Amino acid sequence: MPLPSDHPIRKKLITQLICVVLFIIVPVLVTAMLPASWITLERGADGRVSATARTCVLFCIPWRTQRVAEVTEVEAKTIRSDRSVSRRSGSYSRPDKGYIHQDGEDELSLLGRNGNLTVSISPASSDAARTKVQAFLNDTTQQHVWMFTLPNWKFGLGFCGLFALFSWLYLIGSTLAMLRFLTRQLRVLRPHAA
């Protein structure tokens, strides 16, 4: 027999369904479009460098892991670039003063003997990441280094970060509510000592 439309359980189920869509499914899809990557480089006892890249949704849930052994080279290449130069207006205007706005997408590739590993990276941090990896490859005293990369820092941290925050708050709140419900049920079932 179906529940009537004004039944409290039905209202709670509809509310939870809306929350799951808004606070879990949508943020996972949004952060999957601009996934964060955690890149780890490690030098073995034999001096060979291995790399692992974990591409994550919600900044910390890995959904794809790439590995490459014996990293020999690093390469950063531009996939798509939109660059515009804006000049300041007003009395302080000089033709050589202004700011550069660059959007687009770059890829950081770690090349090894058995394949390569490629992650999307922001054009703003592409050169710094390539330099950091190359410095690690050249310095044999370093044993471990890691990096956090995003394809677009402004959108990735601002918009996706906000979505991820709401997701984690919803998951924590839901878990605590379920634990509270279970502990109350256990207290009702347990006989009271007189």
PDB file of C-alpha atoms in Angstrom:
ATOM      1  CA  MET A   1       0.000   0.000   0.000  1.00  0.00           C
ATOM      2  CA  PRO A   2       1.558   3.347  -1.036  1.00  0.00           C
ATOM      3  CA  LEU A   3       2.216   6.030   1.526  1.00  0.00           C
ATOM      4  CA  PRO A   4      -0.068   9.074   1.474  1.00  0.00           C
ATOM      5  CA  SER A   5       1.529  12.280   0.120  1.00  0.00           C
ATOM      6  CA  ASP A   6       1.451  13.984   3.514  1.00  0.00           C
ATOM      7  CA  HIS A   7       3.146  11.089   5.356  1.00  0.00           C
ATOM      8  CA  PRO A   8       6.251  12.288   7.303  1.00  0.00           C
ATOM      9  CA  ILE A   9       8.480   9.478   6.002  1.00  0.00           C
ATOM     10  CA  ARG A  10       7.631  10.343   2.401  1.00  0.00           C
ATOM     11  CA  LYS A  11       8.458  14.013   3.024  1.00  0.00           C
ATOM     12  CA  LYS A  12      11.809  13.068   4.588  1.00  0.00           C
ATOM     13  CA  LEU A  13      12.678  10.756   1.693  1.00  0.00           C
ATOM     14  CA  ILE A  14      11.956  13.466  -0.868  1.00  0.00           C
ATOM     15  CA  THR A  15      14.032  15.960   1.124  1.00  0.00           C
ATOM     16  CA  GLN A  16      16.947  13.526   1.351  1.00  0.00           C
ATOM     17  CA  LEU A  17      16.719  12.755  -2.373  1.00  0.00           C
ATOM     18  CA  ILE A  18      16.931  16.462  -3.191  1.00  0.00           C
ATOM     19  CA  CYS A  19      19.896  16.830  -0.807  1.00  0.00           C
ATOM     20  CA  VAL A  20      21.731  13.885  -2.364  1.00  0.00           C
ATOM     21  CA  VAL A  21      21.294  15.373  -5.837  1.00  0.00           C
ATOM     22  CA  LEU A  22      22.326  18.896  -4.791  1.00  0.00           C
ATOM     23  CA  PHE A  23      25.074  18.072  -2.320  1.00  0.00           C
ATOM     24  CA  ILE A  24      26.562  14.836  -3.701  1.00  0.00           C
ATOM     25  CA  ILE A  25      25.818  14.217  -7.386  1.00  0.00           C
ATOM     26  CA  VAL A  26      26.172  17.805  -8.657  1.00  0.00           C
ATOM     27  CA  PRO A  27      29.454  18.488  -6.771  1.00  0.00           C
ATOM     28  CA  VAL A  28      30.943  15.183  -7.942  1.00  0.00           C
ATOM     29  CA  LEU A  29      30.095  16.057 -11.553  1.00  0.00           C
ATOM     30  CA  VAL A  30      31.433  19.600 -11.222  1.00  0.00           C
ATOM     31  CA  THR A  31      34.683  18.507  -9.584  1.00  0.00           C
ATOM     32  CA  ALA A  32      35.051  15.724 -12.168  1.00  0.00           C
ATOM     33  CA  MET A  33      35.083  18.392 -14.890  1.00  0.00           C
ATOM     34  CA  LEU A  34      37.972  20.169 -13.135  1.00  0.00           C
ATOM     35  CA  PRO A  35      39.596  17.404 -11.131  1.00  0.00           C
ATOM     36  CA  ALA A  36      42.348  17.977  -8.615  1.00  0.00           C
ATOM     37  CA  SER A  37      45.469  15.864  -9.009  1.00  0.00           C
ATOM     38  CA  TRP A  38      47.941  14.807  -6.356  1.00  0.00           C
ATOM     39  CA  ILE A  39      51.303  13.970  -7.930  1.00  0.00           C
ATOM     40  CA  THR A  40      53.885  12.059  -5.896  1.00  0.00           C
ATOM     41  CA  LEU A  41      57.481  11.523  -7.016  1.00  0.00           C
ATOM     42  CA  GLU A  42      59.652   9.028  -5.141  1.00  0.00           C
ATOM     43  CA  ARG A  43      63.251   8.005  -5.620  1.00  0.00           C
ATOM     44  CA  GLY A  44      64.000   4.350  -4.967  1.00  0.00           C
ATOM     45  CA  ALA A  45      67.157   2.887  -3.415  1.00  0.00           C
ATOM     46  CA  ASP A  46      68.527   2.293  -6.904  1.00  0.00           C
ATOM     47  CA  GLY A  47      68.067   5.999  -7.779  1.00  0.00           C
ATOM     48  CA  ARG A  48      65.165   5.478 -10.169  1.00  0.00           C
ATOM     49  CA  VAL A  49      62.274   7.919  -9.905  1.00  0.00           C
ATOM     50  CA  SER A  50      58.701   6.658  -9.942  1.00  0.00           C
ATOM     51  CA  ALA A  51      55.637   8.873 -10.177  1.00  0.00           C
ATOM     52  CA  THR A  52      52.014   8.432  -9.140  1.00  0.00           C
ATOM     53  CA  ALA A  53      49.182  10.806 -10.020  1.00  0.00           C
ATOM     54  CA  ARG A  54      45.834  10.471  -8.276  1.00  0.00           C
ATOM     55  CA  THR A  55      43.068  12.408  -9.990  1.00  0.00           C
ATOM     56  CA  CYS A  56      40.352  13.135  -7.444  1.00  0.00           C
ATOM     57  CA  VAL A  57      36.770  14.300  -7.211  1.00  0.00           C
ATOM     58  CA  LEU A  58      35.814  16.423  -4.216  1.00  0.00           C
ATOM     59  CA  PHE A  59      39.577  17.088  -3.889  1.00  0.00           C
ATOM     60  CA  CYS A  60      40.382  13.844  -2.075  1.00  0.00           C
ATOM     61  CA  ILE A  61      38.431  10.875  -3.485  1.00  0.00           C
ATOM     62  CA  PRO A  62      40.623   9.258  -6.145  1.00  0.00           C
ATOM     63  CA  TRP A  63      38.786   8.084  -9.246  1.00  0.00           C
ATOM     64  CA  ARG A  64      41.806   7.554 -11.503  1.00  0.00           C
ATOM     65  CA  THR A  65      45.361   6.614 -10.618  1.00  0.00           C
ATOM     66  CA  GLN A  66      48.263   6.720 -13.063  1.00  0.00           C
ATOM     67  CA  ARG A  67      51.726   5.332 -12.395  1.00  0.00           C
ATOM     68  CA  VAL A  68      54.969   5.492 -14.298  1.00  0.00           C
ATOM     69  CA  ALA A  69      58.301   3.980 -13.322  1.00  0.00           C
ATOM     70  CA  GLU A  70      61.720   5.322 -14.212  1.00  0.00           C
ATOM     71  CA  VAL A  71      60.729   8.908 -14.936  1.00  0.00           C
ATOM     72  CA  THR A  72      63.368  10.437 -17.190  1.00  0.00           C
ATOM     73  CA  GLU A  73      61.811  13.654 -18.464  1.00  0.00           C
ATOM     74  CA  VAL A  74      59.087  16.193 -17.768  1.00  0.00           C
ATOM     75  CA  GLU A  75      57.141  18.114 -20.370  1.00  0.00           C
ATOM     76  CA  ALA A  76      54.539  20.876 -20.119  1.00  0.00           C
ATOM     77  CA  LYS A  77      52.475  21.668 -23.166  1.00  0.00           C
ATOM     78  CA  THR A  78      49.618  24.022 -23.871  1.00  0.00           C
ATOM     79  CA  ILE A  79      46.410  22.385 -25.055  1.00  0.00           C
ATOM     80  CA  ARG A  80      44.262  25.489 -25.387  1.00  0.00           C
ATOM     81  CA  SER A  81      45.189  29.085 -24.620  1.00  0.00           C
ATOM     82  CA  ASP A  82      43.237  32.318 -24.438  1.00  0.00           C
ATOM     83  CA  ARG A  83      45.428  35.292 -23.592  1.00  0.00           C
ATOM     84  CA  SER A  84      44.343  38.906 -23.309  1.00  0.00           C
ATOM     85  CA  VAL A  85      46.262  41.986 -22.266  1.00  0.00           C
ATOM     86  CA  SER A  86      44.329  44.720 -20.483  1.00  0.00           C
ATOM     87  CA  ARG A  87      45.594  48.251 -19.993  1.00  0.00           C
ATOM     88  CA  ARG A  88      44.819  50.401 -17.002  1.00  0.00           C
ATOM     89  CA  SER A  89      42.745  53.471 -17.680  1.00  0.00           C
ATOM     90  CA  GLY A  90      42.843  56.866 -16.017  1.00  0.00           C
ATOM     91  CA  SER A  91      45.599  59.369 -15.390  1.00  0.00           C
ATOM     92  CA  TYR A  92      48.162  56.665 -14.538  1.00  0.00           C
ATOM     93  CA  SER A  93      47.842  54.977 -17.930  1.00  0.00           C
ATOM     94  CA  ARG A  94      51.077  54.013 -19.674  1.00  0.00           C
ATOM     95  CA  PRO A  95      51.233  51.808 -22.754  1.00  0.00           C
ATOM     96  CA  ASP A  96      53.574  49.304 -21.071  1.00  0.00           C
ATOM     97  CA  LYS A  97      51.580  48.976 -17.828  1.00  0.00           C
ATOM     98  CA  GLY A  98      48.703  46.583 -17.445  1.00  0.00           C
ATOM     99  CA  TYR A  99      48.021  43.013 -16.602  1.00  0.00           C
ATOM    100  CA  ILE A 100      47.901  39.790 -18.550  1.00  0.00           C
ATOM    101  CA  HIS A 101      44.963  37.455 -18.175  1.00  0.00           C
ATOM    102  CA  GLN A 102      45.595  33.921 -19.378  1.00  0.00           C
ATOM    103  CA  ASP A 103      43.045  31.143 -19.464  1.00  0.00           C
ATOM    104  CA  GLY A 104      43.285  27.779 -21.058  1.00  0.00           C
ATOM    105  CA  GLU A 105      44.540  24.356 -20.248  1.00  0.00           C
ATOM    106  CA  ASP A 106      48.004  22.886 -20.049  1.00  0.00           C
ATOM    107  CA  GLU A 107      49.169  19.330 -19.576  1.00  0.00           C
ATOM    108  CA  LEU A 108      52.049  18.178 -17.432  1.00  0.00           C
ATOM    109  CA  SER A 109      53.541  14.941 -18.727  1.00  0.00           C
ATOM    110  CA  LEU A 110      56.055  12.792 -16.891  1.00  0.00           C
ATOM    111  CA  LEU A 111      57.799  10.572 -19.413  1.00  0.00           C
ATOM    112  CA  GLY A 112      59.262   7.243 -18.406  1.00  0.00           C
ATOM    113  CA  ARG A 113      60.716   4.156 -19.994  1.00  0.00           C
ATOM    114  CA  ASN A 114      57.454   2.190 -19.702  1.00  0.00           C
ATOM    115  CA  GLY A 115      54.992   4.945 -20.645  1.00  0.00           C
ATOM    116  CA  ASN A 116      53.945   8.349 -19.490  1.00  0.00           C
ATOM    117  CA  LEU A 117      51.669  10.047 -17.002  1.00  0.00           C
ATOM    118  CA  THR A 118      49.655  13.136 -17.984  1.00  0.00           C
ATOM    119  CA  VAL A 119      47.563  15.481 -15.823  1.00  0.00           C
ATOM    120  CA  SER A 120      45.743  18.710 -16.592  1.00  0.00           C
ATOM    121  CA  ILE A 121      47.316  21.756 -15.003  1.00  0.00           C
ATOM    122  CA  SER A 122      46.642  25.476 -14.861  1.00  0.00           C
ATOM    123  CA  PRO A 123      48.678  27.600 -17.278  1.00  0.00           C
ATOM    124  CA  ALA A 124      49.593  29.798 -14.305  1.00  0.00           C
ATOM    125  CA  SER A 125      51.400  26.939 -12.543  1.00  0.00           C
ATOM    126  CA  SER A 126      52.612  24.949 -15.529  1.00  0.00           C
ATOM    127  CA  ASP A 127      56.153  26.341 -15.582  1.00  0.00           C
ATOM    128  CA  ALA A 128      56.558  26.117 -11.806  1.00  0.00           C
ATOM    129  CA  ALA A 129      55.420  22.482 -11.775  1.00  0.00           C
ATOM    130  CA  ARG A 130      57.738  21.564 -14.645  1.00  0.00           C
ATOM    131  CA  THR A 131      60.639  23.300 -12.854  1.00  0.00           C
ATOM    132  CA  LYS A 132      59.852  21.521  -9.569  1.00  0.00           C
ATOM    133  CA  VAL A 133      59.789  18.091 -11.224  1.00  0.00           C
ATOM    134  CA  GLN A 134      62.963  18.789 -13.212  1.00  0.00           C
ATOM    135  CA  ALA A 135      64.744  19.954 -10.030  1.00  0.00           C
ATOM    136  CA  PHE A 136      63.710  16.714  -8.311  1.00  0.00           C
ATOM    137  CA  LEU A 137      64.972  14.624 -11.229  1.00  0.00           C
ATOM    138  CA  ASN A 138      68.326  16.448 -11.191  1.00  0.00           C
ATOM    139  CA  ASP A 139      68.844  16.421  -7.389  1.00  0.00           C
ATOM    140  CA  THR A 140      69.623  12.849  -6.350  1.00  0.00           C
ATOM    141  CA  THR A 141      69.587  13.745  -2.639  1.00  0.00           C
ATOM    142  CA  GLN A 142      65.822  14.348  -2.604  1.00  0.00           C
ATOM    143  CA  GLN A 143      63.811  11.200  -1.906  1.00  0.00           C
ATOM    144  CA  HIS A 144      60.217  12.386  -2.048  1.00  0.00           C
ATOM    145  CA  VAL A 145      58.205  15.315  -3.419  1.00  0.00           C
ATOM    146  CA  TRP A 146      54.486  15.881  -3.998  1.00  0.00           C
ATOM    147  CA  MET A 147      52.384  18.479  -5.788  1.00  0.00           C
ATOM    148  CA  PHE A 148      48.745  19.479  -5.891  1.00  0.00           C
ATOM    149  CA  THR A 149      47.469  20.659  -9.277  1.00  0.00           C
ATOM    150  CA  LEU A 150      44.213  22.009 -10.668  1.00  0.00           C
ATOM    151  CA  PRO A 151      43.313  22.730 -14.296  1.00  0.00           C
ATOM    152  CA  ASN A 152      41.990  26.160 -13.293  1.00  0.00           C
ATOM    153  CA  TRP A 153      42.866  27.653  -9.909  1.00  0.00           C
ATOM    154  CA  LYS A 154      40.197  30.358  -9.737  1.00  0.00           C
ATOM    155  CA  PHE A 155      37.258  28.183 -10.735  1.00  0.00           C
ATOM    156  CA  GLY A 156      38.693  25.043  -9.156  1.00  0.00           C
ATOM    157  CA  LEU A 157      39.164  26.453  -5.670  1.00  0.00           C
ATOM    158  CA  GLY A 158      36.400  29.048  -5.698  1.00  0.00           C
ATOM    159  CA  PHE A 159      33.480  27.235  -7.245  1.00  0.00           C
ATOM    160  CA  CYS A 160      34.473  23.574  -6.891  1.00  0.00           C
ATOM    161  CA  GLY A 161      35.883  24.182  -3.413  1.00  0.00           C
ATOM    162  CA  LEU A 162      32.553  25.581  -2.272  1.00  0.00           C
ATOM    163  CA  PHE A 163      30.704  22.593  -3.766  1.00  0.00           C
ATOM    164  CA  ALA A 164      33.128  20.169  -2.106  1.00  0.00           C
ATOM    165  CA  LEU A 165      32.693  21.923   1.246  1.00  0.00           C
ATOM    166  CA  PHE A 166      28.905  21.547   1.068  1.00  0.00           C
ATOM    167  CA  SER A 167      29.294  17.887   0.099  1.00  0.00           C
ATOM    168  CA  TRP A 168      31.556  17.109   3.036  1.00  0.00           C
ATOM    169  CA  LEU A 169      29.296  18.987   5.450  1.00  0.00           C
ATOM    170  CA  TYR A 170      26.269  17.048   4.173  1.00  0.00           C
ATOM    171  CA  LEU A 171      28.101  13.702   4.431  1.00  0.00           C
ATOM    172  CA  ILE A 172      29.322  14.420   7.965  1.00  0.00           C
ATOM    173  CA  GLY A 173      25.895  15.666   9.066  1.00  0.00           C
ATOM    174  CA  SER A 174      24.121  12.662   7.564  1.00  0.00           C
ATOM    175  CA  THR A 175      26.549  10.232   9.172  1.00  0.00           C
ATOM    176  CA  LEU A 176      26.159  11.861  12.581  1.00  0.00           C
ATOM    177  CA  ALA A 177      22.352  11.837  12.235  1.00  0.00           C
ATOM    178  CA  MET A 178      22.374   8.109  11.389  1.00  0.00           C
ATOM    179  CA  LEU A 179      24.672   7.331  14.316  1.00  0.00           C
ATOM    180  CA  ARG A 180      22.420   9.328  16.625  1.00  0.00           C
ATOM    181  CA  PHE A 181      19.371   7.445  15.336  1.00  0.00           C
ATOM    182  CA  LEU A 182      21.071   4.058  15.839  1.00  0.00           C
ATOM    183  CA  THR A 183      22.222   4.859  19.365  1.00  0.00           C
ATOM    184  CA  ARG A 184      18.685   5.931  20.296  1.00  0.00           C
ATOM    185  CA  GLN A 185      17.294   2.690  18.877  1.00  0.00           C
ATOM    186  CA  LEU A 186      19.852   0.651  20.806  1.00  0.00           C
ATOM    187  CA  ARG A 187      18.890   2.408  24.038  1.00  0.00           C
ATOM    188  CA  VAL A 188      15.218   1.568  23.460  1.00  0.00           C
ATOM    189  CA  LEU A 189      15.996  -2.092  22.755  1.00  0.00           C
ATOM    190  CA  ARG A 190      18.388  -2.541  25.686  1.00  0.00           C
ATOM    191  CA  PRO A 191      16.604  -3.440  28.936  1.00  0.00           C
ATOM    192  CA  HIS A 192      17.138  -0.934  31.708  1.00  0.00           C
ATOM    193  CA  ALA A 193      18.888  -2.198  34.824  1.00  0.00           C
ATOM    194  CA  ALA A 194      16.877  -1.669  37.979  1.00  0.00           C
TER     195      ALA A 194
END
